[in-house]
């Protein structure tokens, strides 16, 4: 019960306060959603992607196990979400957003604080979450982005549209500078870091603006399937993989908890930018974050018993 209230007060409530601010501001001032989308996609996302890659130094003997787990889990989620969307006969735009909502999770502003809270006396747990966050960032701006772009574009046209996104180049540049141990001067690093820090607030305010006029009168089939896939199916798959790979201790606990995080806000931003059912995407992010108060707390509790 104590863990539940700590997660609620330190993670979930701050997220909802920023979303609520976006709702109120958009209702009062009527934001230009296209401008907000461009601000996130072409300015803030590249900065946060660059900083995440450049700053984090991941290593250790558990890295292979972590990467192996993440690759297997995400592959399973990609296949299952694709099969469900095809069986349900979703249109291309809805299918794209649906698949992103299950595969991409909020491992940054939600997952990292949760892991720091749960593993406050065990640095390995938080370090594993950093690996998960980097992997999810790479997945977001490769699979997630291409998945969104390819709805309207095909073949070479889709690839050209994908390559227009500056986040790709921010990741590559961050990886190169990190690998070569290049020191960035303070007068350059300070504005990049400040821009990165602004991403969380602006992204959640944007989500609030997207959600300002949402009316969820009933739980639609796509919304139910998305929430089930992200919050229930993902942890179940994680448990099966952990058991198969014989992972134990903190590694198993951290990866199991990381599998239960809500849908990434970036899936809603992509849906807004490329017109792939943005209202549905905002619904999924909002509802999965609300319900994660229960599912994440349950997963944290079970991780201590099972592993």
Short mmCIF file of C-alpha atoms in Angstrom, two decimals:
data_model
loop_
_atom_site.label_atom_id
_atom_site.label_comp_id
_atom_site.label_asym_id
_atom_site.label_seq_id
_atom_site.Cartn_x
_atom_site.Cartn_y
_atom_site.Cartn_z
CA UNK A 1 0.00 0.00 0.00
CA UNK A 2 2.86 2.37 0.77
CA UNK A 3 4.38 1.73 -2.68
CA UNK A 4 1.00 2.45 -4.27
CA UNK A 5 0.72 5.90 -2.66
CA UNK A 6 4.37 6.75 -3.35
CA UNK A 7 3.93 5.96 -7.06
CA UNK A 8 0.64 7.87 -7.09
CA UNK A 9 2.10 11.00 -5.47
CA UNK A 10 5.54 11.05 -7.10
CA UNK A 11 4.80 9.84 -10.64
CA UNK A 12 1.16 9.66 -11.65
CA UNK A 13 -0.21 12.86 -10.11
CA UNK A 14 2.51 15.14 -11.55
CA UNK A 15 1.83 13.63 -14.99
CA UNK A 16 -1.89 14.30 -14.68
CA UNK A 17 -1.37 17.86 -13.45
CA UNK A 18 0.52 18.68 -16.66
CA UNK A 19 -2.11 16.94 -18.80
CA UNK A 20 -4.84 18.88 -16.95
CA UNK A 21 -2.95 22.12 -17.62
CA UNK A 22 -3.00 21.30 -21.34
CA UNK A 23 -6.75 20.61 -21.22
CA UNK A 24 -7.54 23.92 -19.49
CA UNK A 25 -5.19 26.01 -21.62
CA UNK A 26 -6.47 24.57 -24.90
CA UNK A 27 -10.09 25.07 -23.88
CA UNK A 28 -9.37 28.71 -23.03
CA UNK A 29 -6.91 29.74 -25.76
CA UNK A 30 -7.51 27.19 -28.56
CA UNK A 31 -3.94 26.12 -29.34
CA UNK A 32 -2.82 25.55 -32.91
CA UNK A 33 -2.31 21.79 -32.71
CA UNK A 34 -0.21 21.71 -35.88
CA UNK A 35 2.24 24.17 -34.34
CA UNK A 36 2.42 22.16 -31.11
CA UNK A 37 3.04 19.01 -33.12
CA UNK A 38 5.87 20.62 -35.09
CA UNK A 39 7.42 22.02 -31.89
CA UNK A 40 7.52 18.54 -30.35
CA UNK A 41 8.62 16.66 -33.47
CA UNK A 42 11.22 19.02 -34.91
CA UNK A 43 12.65 20.73 -31.83
CA UNK A 44 12.05 18.98 -28.51
CA UNK A 45 12.18 15.31 -29.58
CA UNK A 46 15.58 15.65 -31.29
CA UNK A 47 17.00 17.32 -28.18
CA UNK A 48 15.76 14.67 -25.75
CA UNK A 49 16.88 11.88 -28.09
CA UNK A 50 20.36 13.35 -28.42
CA UNK A 51 20.76 13.87 -24.66
CA UNK A 52 19.59 10.34 -23.79
CA UNK A 53 22.09 8.73 -26.16
CA UNK A 54 24.99 11.06 -25.40
CA UNK A 55 24.77 11.00 -21.60
CA UNK A 56 24.14 7.36 -20.77
CA UNK A 57 27.04 4.95 -20.42
CA UNK A 58 25.60 1.46 -20.42
CA UNK A 59 27.74 -1.56 -19.71
CA UNK A 60 28.08 -4.65 -17.54
CA UNK A 61 27.64 -8.38 -17.92
CA UNK A 62 23.84 -8.20 -17.63
CA UNK A 63 23.57 -6.07 -20.77
CA UNK A 64 23.29 -9.06 -23.13
CA UNK A 65 20.47 -10.54 -21.06
CA UNK A 66 18.63 -7.20 -20.97
CA UNK A 67 18.94 -6.57 -24.71
CA UNK A 68 17.98 -10.18 -25.48
CA UNK A 69 14.88 -9.88 -23.32
CA UNK A 70 13.84 -6.55 -24.88
CA UNK A 71 14.30 -7.77 -28.45
CA UNK A 72 12.24 -10.92 -27.83
CA UNK A 73 9.51 -9.08 -25.96
CA UNK A 74 9.13 -6.28 -28.51
CA UNK A 75 9.14 -8.76 -31.39
CA UNK A 76 6.32 -10.70 -29.72
CA UNK A 77 4.32 -7.50 -29.15
CA UNK A 78 4.86 -6.37 -32.75
CA UNK A 79 3.62 -9.69 -34.13
CA UNK A 80 0.65 -9.95 -31.77
CA UNK A 81 -0.48 -6.33 -32.30
CA UNK A 82 -0.21 -6.75 -36.09
CA UNK A 83 -2.26 -9.96 -35.98
CA UNK A 84 -4.94 -8.36 -33.76
CA UNK A 85 -5.23 -5.23 -35.92
CA UNK A 86 -5.57 -7.35 -39.07
CA UNK A 87 -8.11 -9.69 -37.48
CA UNK A 88 -10.14 -6.71 -36.24
CA UNK A 89 -9.93 -5.14 -39.73
CA UNK A 90 -8.65 -1.78 -38.54
CA UNK A 91 -7.92 0.77 -41.27
CA UNK A 92 -4.25 1.61 -41.94
CA UNK A 93 -4.18 4.72 -39.76
CA UNK A 94 -5.87 3.04 -36.80
CA UNK A 95 -3.70 -0.05 -37.23
CA UNK A 96 -0.54 2.08 -37.11
CA UNK A 97 -1.59 3.87 -33.93
CA UNK A 98 -2.86 0.64 -32.35
CA UNK A 99 0.45 -1.18 -32.93
CA UNK A 100 2.47 1.76 -31.58
CA UNK A 101 0.23 1.96 -28.49
CA UNK A 102 1.08 -1.63 -27.54
CA UNK A 103 4.75 -1.81 -28.52
CA UNK A 104 5.90 1.62 -27.27
CA UNK A 105 5.77 2.33 -23.54
CA UNK A 106 6.43 5.33 -21.34
CA UNK A 107 9.81 4.19 -20.01
CA UNK A 108 11.14 7.72 -19.55
CA UNK A 109 9.19 10.19 -17.45
CA UNK A 110 7.01 7.42 -15.98
CA UNK A 111 9.26 4.36 -15.94
CA UNK A 112 12.47 5.95 -14.68
CA UNK A 113 10.89 7.59 -11.59
CA UNK A 114 9.08 4.35 -10.75
CA UNK A 115 12.32 2.36 -10.98
CA UNK A 116 14.23 4.94 -8.94
CA UNK A 117 11.52 4.70 -6.31
CA UNK A 118 11.33 0.90 -6.22
CA UNK A 119 15.12 0.35 -6.42
CA UNK A 120 16.22 3.33 -4.33
CA UNK A 121 18.60 1.08 -2.36
CA UNK A 122 19.67 -0.97 -5.38
CA UNK A 123 21.37 1.07 -8.17
CA UNK A 124 21.29 -1.91 -10.56
CA UNK A 125 17.52 -1.68 -10.87
CA UNK A 126 17.60 1.97 -11.97
CA UNK A 127 20.52 1.26 -14.32
CA UNK A 128 18.50 -1.49 -16.03
CA UNK A 129 15.66 0.97 -16.53
CA UNK A 130 18.06 3.37 -18.26
CA UNK A 131 18.93 0.58 -20.72
CA UNK A 132 15.21 -0.04 -21.25
CA UNK A 133 14.65 3.69 -21.81
CA UNK A 134 17.41 3.91 -24.43
CA UNK A 135 16.09 0.80 -26.20
CA UNK A 136 12.56 2.20 -26.20
CA UNK A 137 13.82 5.52 -27.58
CA UNK A 138 15.58 3.73 -30.43
CA UNK A 139 12.47 1.63 -31.06
CA UNK A 140 10.24 4.72 -30.99
CA UNK A 141 12.20 6.60 -33.62
CA UNK A 142 12.70 3.59 -35.90
CA UNK A 143 9.75 1.16 -35.71
CA UNK A 144 7.28 3.67 -34.23
CA UNK A 145 8.11 6.51 -36.58
CA UNK A 146 8.27 4.37 -39.73
CA UNK A 147 5.03 2.67 -38.70
CA UNK A 148 3.33 6.11 -38.61
CA UNK A 149 4.90 7.43 -41.81
CA UNK A 150 4.11 4.34 -43.88
CA UNK A 151 0.32 4.81 -43.54
CA UNK A 152 0.20 7.42 -46.31
CA UNK A 153 3.50 6.60 -48.00
CA UNK A 154 4.79 3.35 -49.45
CA UNK A 155 8.21 1.98 -50.35
CA UNK A 156 10.79 4.61 -51.19
CA UNK A 157 8.34 7.45 -50.50
CA UNK A 158 7.86 6.19 -46.93
CA UNK A 159 11.62 5.91 -46.47
CA UNK A 160 12.08 9.48 -47.73
CA UNK A 161 9.45 10.77 -45.30
CA UNK A 162 11.04 8.78 -42.49
CA UNK A 163 14.46 10.27 -43.23
CA UNK A 164 13.05 13.80 -43.03
CA UNK A 165 12.56 13.46 -39.29
CA UNK A 166 15.45 15.18 -37.44
CA UNK A 167 15.24 12.80 -34.47
CA UNK A 168 17.04 10.13 -36.49
CA UNK A 169 20.02 12.38 -37.03
CA UNK A 170 20.01 13.55 -33.41
CA UNK A 171 20.32 9.90 -32.32
CA UNK A 172 23.10 9.18 -34.78
CA UNK A 173 25.02 12.31 -33.77
CA UNK A 174 24.59 11.53 -30.07
CA UNK A 175 25.79 7.97 -30.61
CA UNK A 176 28.86 9.10 -32.57
CA UNK A 177 29.86 11.78 -30.04
CA UNK A 178 29.28 9.37 -27.14
CA UNK A 179 31.29 6.58 -28.79
CA UNK A 180 34.17 8.94 -29.60
CA UNK A 181 34.02 10.47 -26.09
CA UNK A 182 33.72 13.99 -27.54
CA UNK A 183 33.26 16.69 -24.91
CA UNK A 184 30.55 19.20 -25.82
CA UNK A 185 31.34 22.79 -24.73
CA UNK A 186 29.05 24.22 -22.05
CA UNK A 187 27.75 27.04 -24.25
CA UNK A 188 26.40 24.39 -26.66
CA UNK A 189 25.40 21.76 -24.11
CA UNK A 190 23.40 24.11 -21.86
CA UNK A 191 20.73 25.07 -24.46
CA UNK A 192 20.48 21.45 -25.67
CA UNK A 193 20.02 20.19 -22.11
CA UNK A 194 17.48 22.90 -21.29
CA UNK A 195 15.50 22.05 -24.43
CA UNK A 196 15.56 18.37 -23.48
CA UNK A 197 14.27 19.17 -20.00
CA UNK A 198 11.39 21.11 -21.53
CA UNK A 199 10.18 18.12 -23.55
CA UNK A 200 8.30 16.39 -20.71
CA UNK A 201 6.17 19.41 -19.81
CA UNK A 202 5.41 20.45 -23.38
CA UNK A 203 4.66 16.87 -24.51
CA UNK A 204 2.21 16.32 -21.64
CA UNK A 205 0.57 19.72 -22.17
CA UNK A 206 0.21 18.76 -25.84
CA UNK A 207 -1.39 15.47 -24.80
CA UNK A 208 -3.75 17.46 -22.58
CA UNK A 209 -4.67 19.69 -25.50
CA UNK A 210 -5.33 16.58 -27.63
CA UNK A 211 -7.53 15.25 -24.82
CA UNK A 212 -9.39 18.52 -24.15
CA UNK A 213 -12.54 17.54 -26.02
CA UNK A 214 -12.31 13.76 -25.76
CA UNK A 215 -15.51 12.07 -24.67
CA UNK A 216 -15.17 8.40 -23.74
CA UNK A 217 -18.80 7.34 -23.52
CA UNK A 218 -17.96 3.66 -23.81
CA UNK A 219 -14.92 1.44 -24.02
CA UNK A 220 -14.49 0.85 -27.76
CA UNK A 221 -12.99 -2.39 -29.07
CA UNK A 222 -9.72 -0.77 -30.26
CA UNK A 223 -9.30 1.03 -26.93
CA UNK A 224 -10.00 -2.13 -24.92
CA UNK A 225 -7.61 -4.22 -27.01
CA UNK A 226 -4.90 -1.58 -26.79
CA UNK A 227 -5.19 -1.27 -23.00
CA UNK A 228 -5.25 -5.05 -22.61
CA UNK A 229 -2.20 -5.47 -24.82
CA UNK A 230 -0.16 -2.75 -23.14
CA UNK A 231 -1.07 -3.30 -19.47
CA UNK A 232 -1.90 -7.03 -19.22
CA UNK A 233 -0.44 -8.93 -22.17
CA UNK A 234 2.96 -7.22 -22.08
CA UNK A 235 3.71 -8.23 -18.44
CA UNK A 236 2.49 -11.78 -19.12
CA UNK A 237 4.83 -12.09 -22.11
CA UNK A 238 7.63 -10.61 -20.00
CA UNK A 239 7.07 -13.21 -17.30
CA UNK A 240 7.24 -16.03 -19.85
CA UNK A 241 10.49 -14.68 -21.36
CA UNK A 242 12.09 -14.13 -17.94
CA UNK A 243 11.27 -17.72 -16.99
CA UNK A 244 12.57 -19.08 -20.31
CA UNK A 245 15.84 -17.13 -20.07
CA UNK A 246 16.27 -18.08 -16.40
CA UNK A 247 16.68 -14.45 -15.33
CA UNK A 248 16.77 -13.86 -11.59
CA UNK A 249 16.95 -11.24 -8.86
CA UNK A 250 17.05 -7.54 -9.62
CA UNK A 251 17.38 -8.07 -13.38
CA UNK A 252 14.18 -10.13 -13.51
CA UNK A 253 12.33 -7.73 -11.20
CA UNK A 254 13.34 -4.60 -13.12
CA UNK A 255 12.46 -6.04 -16.54
CA UNK A 256 9.12 -7.39 -15.30
CA UNK A 257 8.19 -3.99 -13.85
CA UNK A 258 9.37 -2.19 -17.01
CA UNK A 259 7.01 -4.30 -19.12
CA UNK A 260 3.95 -2.90 -17.34
CA UNK A 261 4.40 0.82 -18.02
CA UNK A 262 1.62 2.72 -19.86
CA UNK A 263 1.57 3.69 -23.53
CA UNK A 264 4.22 6.15 -24.64
CA UNK A 265 3.09 9.75 -25.13
CA UNK A 266 5.17 9.69 -28.34
CA UNK A 267 2.60 7.39 -29.94
CA UNK A 268 0.04 10.18 -29.51
CA UNK A 269 2.48 12.77 -30.89
CA UNK A 270 3.15 10.62 -33.98
CA UNK A 271 -0.58 10.09 -34.48
CA UNK A 272 -1.13 13.86 -34.29
CA UNK A 273 1.75 14.68 -36.65
CA UNK A 274 0.72 12.16 -39.34
CA UNK A 275 -3.07 12.23 -38.85
CA UNK A 276 -3.44 8.61 -37.72
CA UNK A 277 -6.48 8.77 -35.42
CA UNK A 278 -4.94 11.25 -32.93
CA UNK A 279 -8.03 11.25 -30.68
CA UNK A 280 -7.82 7.48 -30.25
CA UNK A 281 -4.07 7.76 -29.54
CA UNK A 282 -4.69 10.38 -26.86
CA UNK A 283 -7.40 8.20 -25.31
CA UNK A 284 -5.04 5.24 -25.06
CA UNK A 285 -2.24 7.26 -23.46
CA UNK A 286 -4.63 8.88 -20.99
CA UNK A 287 -6.50 5.70 -20.02
CA UNK A 288 -3.38 3.52 -19.84
CA UNK A 289 -1.72 6.06 -17.54
CA UNK A 290 -4.79 6.14 -15.27
CA UNK A 291 -5.09 2.35 -15.13
CA UNK A 292 -1.34 1.92 -14.64
CA UNK A 293 -1.81 3.11 -11.07
CA UNK A 294 -3.29 -0.34 -10.47
CA UNK A 295 -1.33 -2.49 -12.92
CA UNK A 296 2.15 -1.07 -12.20
CA UNK A 297 1.61 -1.28 -8.44
CA UNK A 298 0.45 -4.89 -8.82
CA UNK A 299 3.49 -5.72 -10.98
CA UNK A 300 5.85 -4.14 -8.43
CA UNK A 301 4.27 -6.25 -5.70
CA UNK A 302 4.40 -9.48 -7.75
CA UNK A 303 8.03 -8.89 -8.78
CA UNK A 304 9.11 -9.15 -5.15
CA UNK A 305 7.23 -12.44 -4.74
CA UNK A 306 8.06 -14.11 -8.07
CA UNK A 307 11.70 -13.10 -8.42
#
